[in-house]
Amino acid sequence: MGIMLKKPEGAAGSTAPAILIGLFVAFGGVLFGYDTGTIGGILAMPYWLDLFSTGTKDKKTGDPALSASERSLIVSILSAGTFFGSLSAAPMGDILGRRIGMVASTIVFIFGVILQTAATAIPLFTAGRFFAGFGVGLISALIPLYQSETAPKWIRGTIVGSYQLAITIGLLIASIVDNATKDHNDTGSYRIPIAVQFAWAIVLIVGMLILPETPRYHIKSGHYEKAAKSLSRLRRLDVDDPAIVEELSEIKANHEYELSLGASSYIECVKGTVGKRLLTGCLLQGLQQLTGVNFIFYYGTSFFKNSGIGNSFVISLITNVVNVCSTFPGLYMVEKWGRRPLLLFGAIGMFVCQYIIAIVGTTTSSQVANKVLIAFVCFYIFFFACSWGPVAWVVTGELFPLKSRAKCLSMTTATNWLLNFGIAYATPYLVDDGPGNANLGSKVFFIWGTFCLVCIIFVYMLIYETKGLSLEQVDELYAKTSRAWQSKKFVPSVSFQEVQDLGVNARSQSLADMEAGAMRKKSVAHIDNGLGNGELAEKY
């Protein structure tokens, strides 16, 4: 096995268009990352605090400040919006399509940005964050959906993982812009960082108006000819090319097989193997948040400041640089190592780092201790960014059958945002001092570290290895393999087209029985052809 990621031998057509399209769509992650990252710096800006403070004072300096409840509301309201937005992504993606759905989502996001830019008090600012969050929630479910349905299977993990890379780039840009405007003694200190988001939104809208709809969406909608045109554009092959016809026929046959098992409804999403996959996806996205990563990016600037570390803005900038750089090896390892090994590697590394941070932060206070804190926060970010950051989106993007993919993805993404909301809202109460607060400080890392231990057990028990499989072969994997740790040995062998030709009710037989029937039928046909040829030879 070589070092480079290579297109498989015999793969027809070009994969370059699909790869470039998938990477462009990932740009939507910049909206997600930038909007998430910019609030941490804004909450620490002197002018913004002076303008938006309702009378609370910092106990150490006497400067204007926000109460724990105000900080919780401002930070977490974005996640509340994203939760409802991600749940709305399923009907939007199924009715408008993946492509136009993303355009509409971005328009909602722009409305939220307008409100935040215009705000001079907490109520309007909070409303703007909710609508921006609603748009981000829609986008965060539709982008991995679009990428998974257009990407070639041999590099799908890298393409979908690039969405997380775009998120980290957005976080980094937010940190840079916040650092550049933090000392402005006017509304430009916060309005410039917020208004920059218009640029990201316009780029995404223009691009999505040009790009094709996914072929799988057209199959789901019953538009075979449109699906053929879309796939031919992605593969740079003629619509009548045998490779295009074969791939579309398999997608169509798989979709019809899944529909024969049950209708595309929310009830069906919680039944059988789809229900198992939905549970896996929701737990994966929830645990991604419970590793504590957004504690660093939402409250990192304030946390470092309260820990006595000088120039907390610069430290926050460093952690964002580490986040971006560490995502690149993850995009490579997700296809070389696979999903399971990479998630295990990341969970073990995060567990060790979180406990070291917690122990050092609670047992000592010195310049050396501060340097250790910063170092292991950076190590922790490395382990997250190369594993759980991108791979959570990769796995959830490829888990589900076409009939319920949009619904299931919206629910897994909503789980991510629900936990994001909970953590963002609860953190000030957990780490701040004062009446009604837990005053945990660095002890909060014991909580995140314990959840990382849960992550290790979860990956071993429930994450199936899907590297190198088509989205249709993932259905076969779950139908045939009952234990996640046995998935590495799975070899796809079913042609859904041949199974469909049997004309058997899928509810009455297992996929393995149907496959055996298809093979027997194929063997009989082969023998009949042989006998026919022999008789023909004797006759002449």
XYZ file of C-alpha atoms in Angstrom:
540
model
C 0.000 0.000 0.000
C 1.518 3.290 -1.120
C 1.677 6.551 0.765
C -0.420 8.588 -1.669
C -4.202 8.449 -2.023
C -4.736 7.064 -5.532
C -7.738 6.546 -7.766
C -8.469 2.772 -7.953
C -7.436 0.834 -11.039
C -10.269 0.556 -13.545
C -12.360 3.431 -12.150
C -14.044 4.997 -15.170
C -13.959 8.695 -16.008
C -12.389 11.561 -14.109
C -12.895 12.155 -10.404
C -11.442 15.676 -10.496
C -14.795 17.521 -10.968
C -16.428 15.682 -8.053
C -13.403 16.324 -5.822
C -13.232 20.041 -6.699
C -16.991 20.453 -6.228
C -16.853 18.689 -2.855
C -13.967 20.891 -1.713
C -15.774 24.058 -2.819
C -18.967 23.084 -0.996
C -16.841 22.572 2.122
C -16.336 26.344 2.021
C -19.681 26.574 3.814
C -17.812 25.356 6.880
C -16.099 28.753 6.999
C -19.501 30.292 7.841
C -19.941 27.749 10.629
C -16.413 28.157 12.015
C -16.176 31.919 11.693
C -19.562 32.568 13.294
C -18.706 30.158 16.119
C -15.226 31.580 16.637
C -15.853 35.294 16.467
C -18.059 35.472 19.584
C -15.269 34.451 21.980
C -13.177 37.476 21.033
C -16.141 39.873 20.894
C -17.136 38.990 24.465
C -13.700 40.149 25.637
C -13.596 43.459 23.654
C -13.557 46.510 25.984
C -15.745 48.709 23.716
C -18.323 45.971 23.164
C -18.527 45.282 26.900
C -18.899 48.998 27.645
C -21.714 49.334 25.067
C -23.615 46.111 25.788
C -23.109 45.739 29.560
C -26.292 46.172 31.601
C -24.459 47.276 34.753
C -22.423 44.221 35.784
C -18.813 44.987 36.772
C -15.705 42.804 36.666
C -14.837 41.971 40.293
C -11.082 42.229 39.678
C -10.852 45.380 37.544
C -14.182 47.141 38.018
C -14.618 47.371 34.229
C -17.990 46.763 32.513
C -18.761 43.055 32.164
C -21.543 40.572 31.482
C -23.253 38.393 34.061
C -22.962 34.604 33.701
C -26.584 34.442 32.501
C -25.996 37.105 29.820
C -22.870 35.369 28.543
C -24.678 32.036 28.513
C -27.580 33.488 26.528
C -25.440 35.307 23.942
C -23.136 32.352 23.277
C -25.663 29.517 23.467
C -28.493 31.159 21.475
C -26.507 30.492 18.281
C -26.550 26.773 19.118
C -30.290 26.911 19.849
C -30.793 28.355 16.365
C -28.564 25.721 14.793
C -30.491 22.937 16.554
C -33.790 24.014 14.984
C -32.057 24.813 11.702
C -30.493 21.357 11.401
C -33.869 19.678 12.073
C -35.370 21.824 9.294
C -32.630 20.715 6.880
C -34.369 17.401 6.096
C -37.579 18.819 4.590
C -35.618 21.623 2.921
C -33.077 19.208 1.418
C -35.780 16.786 0.239
C -38.185 19.420 -1.132
C -35.870 22.107 -2.574
C -32.935 19.785 -3.194
C -29.468 19.742 -1.637
C -28.147 22.585 -3.831
C -31.007 25.121 -3.655
C -31.485 24.187 -0.013
C -27.976 25.464 0.711
C -28.699 28.722 -1.130
C -31.850 29.293 0.942
C -29.938 28.433 4.138
C -27.283 31.017 3.382
C -29.940 33.717 2.852
C -31.297 32.978 6.354
C -27.743 33.261 7.686
C -27.287 36.668 5.998
C -30.438 37.961 7.733
C -28.940 37.016 11.089
C -25.666 38.758 10.269
C -27.567 41.950 9.353
C -29.271 41.994 12.762
C -25.991 41.441 14.638
C -24.208 44.173 12.682
C -26.976 46.668 13.404
C -27.259 45.822 17.117
C -26.196 48.153 19.928
C -27.882 46.228 22.748
C -28.193 42.602 23.823
C -31.794 41.844 22.611
C -31.198 42.595 18.892
C -27.714 41.067 19.021
C -29.186 37.880 20.499
C -31.938 37.747 17.849
C -29.308 38.086 15.131
C -27.296 35.222 16.594
C -30.401 33.009 16.635
C -31.171 33.580 12.935
C -27.505 33.239 11.957
C -27.494 30.011 13.942
C -30.636 28.792 12.180
C -28.881 29.302 8.833
C -25.694 27.616 10.055
C -27.753 24.655 11.318
C -29.331 24.198 7.890
C -25.938 24.451 6.185
C -24.196 22.115 8.645
C -26.584 19.262 7.742
C -26.827 19.922 3.987
C -23.102 20.243 3.220
C -22.011 16.740 4.372
C -25.137 15.396 2.662
C -24.191 17.027 -0.663
C -20.534 15.985 -0.350
C -21.340 12.345 0.483
C -23.707 12.034 -2.463
C -21.239 13.428 -5.013
C -17.800 12.236 -3.803
C -16.002 9.174 -5.260
C -15.926 6.413 -2.626
C -12.129 6.103 -2.532
C -11.655 9.687 -1.335
C -15.071 10.419 0.206
C -13.634 10.586 3.737
C -11.122 13.252 2.764
C -13.705 15.340 0.900
C -16.323 15.256 3.658
C -13.567 15.795 6.240
C -12.561 18.960 4.389
C -15.771 20.453 5.780
C -14.171 20.299 9.238
C -10.999 21.866 7.781
C -13.115 24.785 6.521
C -14.631 25.103 10.005
C -11.146 25.350 11.546
C -10.097 27.921 8.938
C -13.197 29.944 9.823
C -12.264 29.769 13.506
C -8.724 30.919 12.699
C -9.870 33.840 10.528
C -12.295 34.887 13.282
C -9.445 34.883 15.799
C -7.238 36.978 13.497
C -9.984 39.530 12.762
C -10.992 39.751 16.447
C -7.361 40.341 17.409
C -7.042 43.065 14.749
C -10.148 45.020 15.819
C -10.287 44.400 19.584
C -8.690 47.757 20.490
C -10.923 49.893 18.250
C -12.729 52.375 20.455
C -15.875 52.402 18.305
C -18.535 50.042 16.939
C -16.076 48.877 14.288
C -14.473 46.718 16.992
C -17.345 44.218 16.732
C -19.134 45.254 13.531
C -16.140 44.589 11.284
C -15.696 40.967 12.469
C -19.425 40.331 12.113
C -19.841 42.026 8.703
C -16.929 40.032 7.193
C -19.366 37.121 7.115
C -21.246 38.689 4.202
C -18.275 37.836 1.973
C -18.322 34.119 2.889
C -22.083 33.939 2.324
C -22.004 35.590 -1.116
C -19.225 33.294 -2.349
C -21.198 30.217 -1.278
C -24.460 31.399 -2.891
C -22.820 32.215 -6.233
C -21.013 28.863 -6.298
C -24.087 26.791 -5.457
C -26.089 28.439 -8.240
C -23.495 27.090 -10.699
C -22.861 23.587 -9.309
C -24.999 20.521 -10.184
C -27.579 18.839 -7.969
C -26.518 15.447 -6.590
C -27.398 12.445 -8.803
C -28.730 10.560 -5.764
C -31.221 13.351 -5.041
C -32.488 13.138 -8.628
C -32.854 9.338 -8.270
C -34.774 9.865 -5.019
C -37.010 12.379 -6.835
C -37.602 9.993 -9.763
C -35.670 12.060 -12.328
C -33.372 9.465 -13.905
C -32.334 11.622 -16.887
C -31.350 14.531 -14.630
C -29.401 12.087 -12.463
C -27.530 10.833 -15.527
C -26.626 14.392 -16.580
C -25.458 15.246 -13.072
C -23.306 12.103 -12.747
C -21.857 12.560 -16.239
C -20.800 16.079 -15.242
C -19.171 14.751 -12.052
C -17.343 11.936 -13.902
C -16.692 13.736 -17.224
C -18.313 10.891 -19.161
C -21.140 10.776 -21.702
C -24.593 10.112 -20.208
C -24.763 6.854 -22.228
C -21.375 5.602 -21.040
C -21.690 2.050 -19.581
C -20.000 3.165 -16.323
C -22.618 5.920 -15.829
C -25.496 3.572 -16.655
C -24.171 0.873 -14.294
C -23.544 3.235 -11.354
C -26.958 4.886 -11.665
C -28.693 1.523 -12.035
C -27.084 0.299 -8.805
C -28.053 3.511 -6.943
C -31.624 3.194 -8.250
C -31.863 -0.511 -7.405
C -30.515 0.073 -3.893
C -32.990 2.911 -3.324
C -35.905 0.757 -4.480
C -34.695 -2.124 -2.282
C -34.610 0.174 0.763
C -38.070 1.542 -0.062
C -39.370 -2.041 -0.251
C -38.298 -2.465 3.398
C -40.419 0.496 4.496
C -41.495 4.008 3.595
C -39.264 7.052 3.966
C -40.708 8.317 7.250
C -39.352 9.450 10.597
C -40.815 6.279 12.182
C -38.786 4.111 9.778
C -35.639 6.014 10.797
C -35.739 4.427 14.256
C -36.429 0.850 13.089
C -34.048 -1.976 12.194
C -30.513 -1.274 11.041
C -31.424 2.320 10.174
C -32.366 2.869 13.817
C -29.043 1.384 14.911
C -27.216 3.676 12.507
C -29.198 6.692 13.709
C -28.275 5.902 17.332
C -24.624 5.574 16.305
C -24.685 8.891 14.436
C -26.414 10.780 17.255
C -24.017 9.406 19.890
C -21.028 10.198 17.684
C -22.071 13.813 17.164
C -23.050 14.233 20.804
C -19.763 12.837 22.088
C -17.849 15.063 19.670
C -19.216 18.018 21.635
C -18.741 16.373 25.041
C -14.994 16.107 24.438
C -15.037 19.808 25.392
C -13.573 21.277 22.215
C -15.977 24.194 22.069
C -15.124 25.144 25.626
C -11.746 26.165 24.152
C -13.198 28.041 21.179
C -16.180 29.674 22.909
C -14.589 30.558 26.234
C -10.869 29.986 25.634
C -10.005 33.692 25.573
C -11.828 34.300 28.869
C -10.479 31.074 30.421
C -6.847 31.882 29.642
C -7.378 35.436 30.903
C -8.855 34.201 34.196
C -6.028 31.662 34.554
C -3.547 34.538 34.714
C -2.116 33.976 31.225
C -1.038 37.249 29.569
C -2.417 38.277 26.141
C -5.181 35.694 26.005
C -6.069 36.823 22.428
C -2.659 35.646 21.169
C -2.995 32.290 22.957
C -6.436 31.859 21.397
C -4.895 32.643 17.992
C -2.219 29.967 18.578
C -4.817 27.321 19.445
C -6.683 28.125 16.233
C -3.509 27.762 14.150
C -2.905 24.373 15.784
C -6.529 23.439 15.004
C -6.135 24.198 11.282
C -2.733 22.551 10.860
C -3.766 19.410 12.752
C -6.799 18.829 10.529
C -4.622 18.122 7.466
C -3.134 14.826 8.741
C -6.669 13.745 9.667
C -7.838 14.187 6.056
C -5.066 11.828 4.990
C -5.376 9.297 7.814
C -9.158 8.903 7.439
C -8.544 7.115 4.112
C -5.262 5.401 5.025
C -6.039 4.231 8.559
C -9.823 4.110 8.321
C -12.583 5.569 10.482
C -12.385 3.255 13.528
C -8.609 3.395 14.150
C -8.482 7.171 13.745
C -11.384 7.775 16.139
C -9.778 5.452 18.732
C -6.412 7.193 18.348
C -8.009 10.603 18.866
C -10.123 9.566 21.853
C -7.153 8.054 23.710
C -4.986 11.119 23.040
C -7.707 13.544 24.154
C -8.365 11.531 27.331
C -4.707 11.744 28.397
C -4.399 15.468 27.587
C -7.629 16.471 29.356
C -6.608 14.766 32.591
C -3.140 16.325 32.507
C -4.699 19.802 32.026
C -7.151 19.178 34.877
C -4.477 17.918 37.291
C -1.957 20.678 36.526
C -4.630 23.403 36.556
C -6.006 22.390 39.947
C -2.811 21.500 41.810
C -0.425 24.336 40.960
C -0.326 27.957 39.781
C 2.844 29.376 38.242
C 4.366 30.476 34.955
C 5.540 26.904 34.361
C 2.046 25.574 35.076
C 0.540 28.085 32.644
C 2.951 26.929 29.922
C 2.017 23.306 30.601
C -1.679 24.229 30.351
C -1.161 25.926 26.992
C 1.004 23.072 25.667
C -1.488 20.342 26.542
C -4.441 22.363 25.298
C -2.576 22.448 21.974
C -1.865 18.685 22.139
C -5.540 18.097 22.914
C -6.600 20.210 19.926
C -4.221 18.203 17.721
C -5.841 14.908 18.722
C -9.342 16.333 18.231
C -8.640 18.101 14.939
C -7.059 15.065 13.248
C -9.754 12.627 14.373
C -13.094 13.484 15.970
C -13.297 16.869 14.267
C -13.477 15.661 10.642
C -14.359 11.980 11.105
C -17.651 12.626 12.942
C -18.926 14.391 9.795
C -17.465 11.700 7.535
C -19.126 8.794 9.364
C -22.545 10.415 9.734
C -22.448 11.464 6.074
C -22.109 7.870 4.871
C -24.150 5.888 7.421
C -27.679 6.141 6.045
C -29.694 4.800 3.077
C -30.816 7.302 0.443
C -34.512 7.181 1.386
C -33.845 8.502 4.911
C -30.420 10.120 4.553
C -31.590 13.742 4.836
C -33.833 12.989 7.833
C -31.198 10.988 9.708
C -28.422 13.474 8.975
C -30.582 16.338 10.201
C -31.178 14.472 13.480
C -27.508 13.591 14.025
C -26.498 17.188 13.292
C -29.251 18.454 15.611
C -27.783 16.259 18.359
C -24.412 17.940 17.821
C -25.992 21.367 18.161
C -28.177 20.404 21.118
C -25.085 19.355 23.088
C -23.269 22.415 21.755
C -26.092 24.563 23.168
C -26.055 22.760 26.500
C -22.291 23.107 26.926
C -22.247 26.741 25.796
C -25.078 27.604 28.207
C -23.765 25.643 31.204
C -20.042 26.457 30.979
C -20.129 29.926 32.636
C -22.045 28.435 35.559
C -19.550 25.555 35.764
C -16.299 27.553 35.670
C -17.151 31.043 37.015
C -16.977 31.945 40.695
C -19.719 33.704 42.632
C -23.116 32.735 44.051
C -24.928 30.005 42.137
C -21.826 29.003 40.146
C -19.796 25.801 40.542
C -16.418 27.604 40.298
C -14.771 24.505 38.789
C -12.121 26.407 36.836
C -9.646 23.870 35.444
C -11.511 21.020 37.153
C -13.990 21.152 34.253
C -11.376 19.258 32.214
C -12.001 16.191 34.415
C -15.532 16.176 32.967
C -14.330 16.451 29.362
C -11.654 13.799 29.985
C -14.182 11.339 31.376
C -16.328 11.733 28.284
C -13.226 11.015 26.162
C -12.980 7.687 28.020
C -16.613 7.024 27.065
C -15.625 7.834 23.448
C -13.067 5.005 23.443
C -15.669 2.430 24.522
C -18.253 3.833 22.100
C -15.955 3.603 19.053
C -14.982 0.009 19.817
C -18.585 -1.110 20.320
C -20.528 0.847 17.682
C -18.402 2.391 14.912
C -18.291 0.275 11.737
C -15.404 0.612 9.302
C -16.781 2.136 6.076
C -13.536 3.121 4.341
C -13.585 2.367 0.600
C -17.272 1.392 0.459
C -19.878 3.057 -1.735
C -22.897 4.488 0.080
C -24.918 1.540 -1.232
C -22.350 -0.969 0.071
C -22.669 0.569 3.556
C -26.279 -0.687 3.524
C -24.979 -4.178 2.749
C -22.381 -3.885 5.546
C -25.052 -3.203 8.179
C -27.347 -5.897 6.783
C -24.654 -8.589 7.018
C -22.387 -7.582 9.932
C -23.852 -7.583 13.446
C -20.750 -6.473 15.399
C -18.811 -3.257 14.771
C -15.426 -4.834 15.559
C -16.035 -7.426 12.804
C -16.636 -4.783 10.126
C -12.990 -4.579 9.045
C -13.307 -8.079 7.527
C -16.401 -7.212 5.482
C -16.141 -7.602 1.692
C -19.099 -6.334 -0.401
C -20.609 -8.953 -2.687
C -24.203 -7.905 -3.383
C -25.402 -6.305 -6.621
C -28.706 -4.648 -5.760
C -29.568 -4.770 -9.457
C -29.355 -8.589 -9.446
C -31.321 -8.763 -6.194
C -33.993 -6.520 -7.699
C -34.252 -8.813 -10.738
C -35.365 -11.675 -8.455
C -38.622 -9.834 -7.791
C -38.740 -11.077 -4.187
C -40.405 -9.093 -1.379
C -37.473 -7.743 0.637
C -39.465 -8.030 3.868
C -39.758 -11.812 3.477
C -36.032 -12.616 3.144
C -32.724 -11.409 4.521
C -30.306 -9.682 2.179
C -27.968 -12.702 2.424
C -30.797 -15.061 1.290
C -31.688 -12.722 -1.551
C -28.044 -12.575 -2.603
C -27.837 -16.382 -2.594
C -30.971 -16.511 -4.750
C -29.464 -14.021 -7.184
C -26.289 -16.102 -7.413
C -28.277 -19.326 -8.043
C -30.278 -17.583 -10.764
C -27.061 -16.318 -12.309
C -25.530 -19.829 -12.237
C -28.608 -21.396 -13.825
C -28.609 -18.758 -16.543
C -24.912 -19.424 -17.162
C -25.508 -23.207 -17.428
C -28.501 -22.684 -19.730
C -26.413 -20.466 -21.963
C -23.708 -23.132 -22.047
C -26.206 -25.870 -22.949
C -27.752 -23.690 -25.585
C -24.386 -23.029 -27.169
C -23.577 -26.780 -27.121
C -26.872 -27.710 -28.783
C -26.282 -25.001 -31.370
C -22.804 -26.416 -32.093
C -24.187 -29.958 -32.513
C -26.893 -28.719 -34.859
C -24.344 -27.157 -37.177
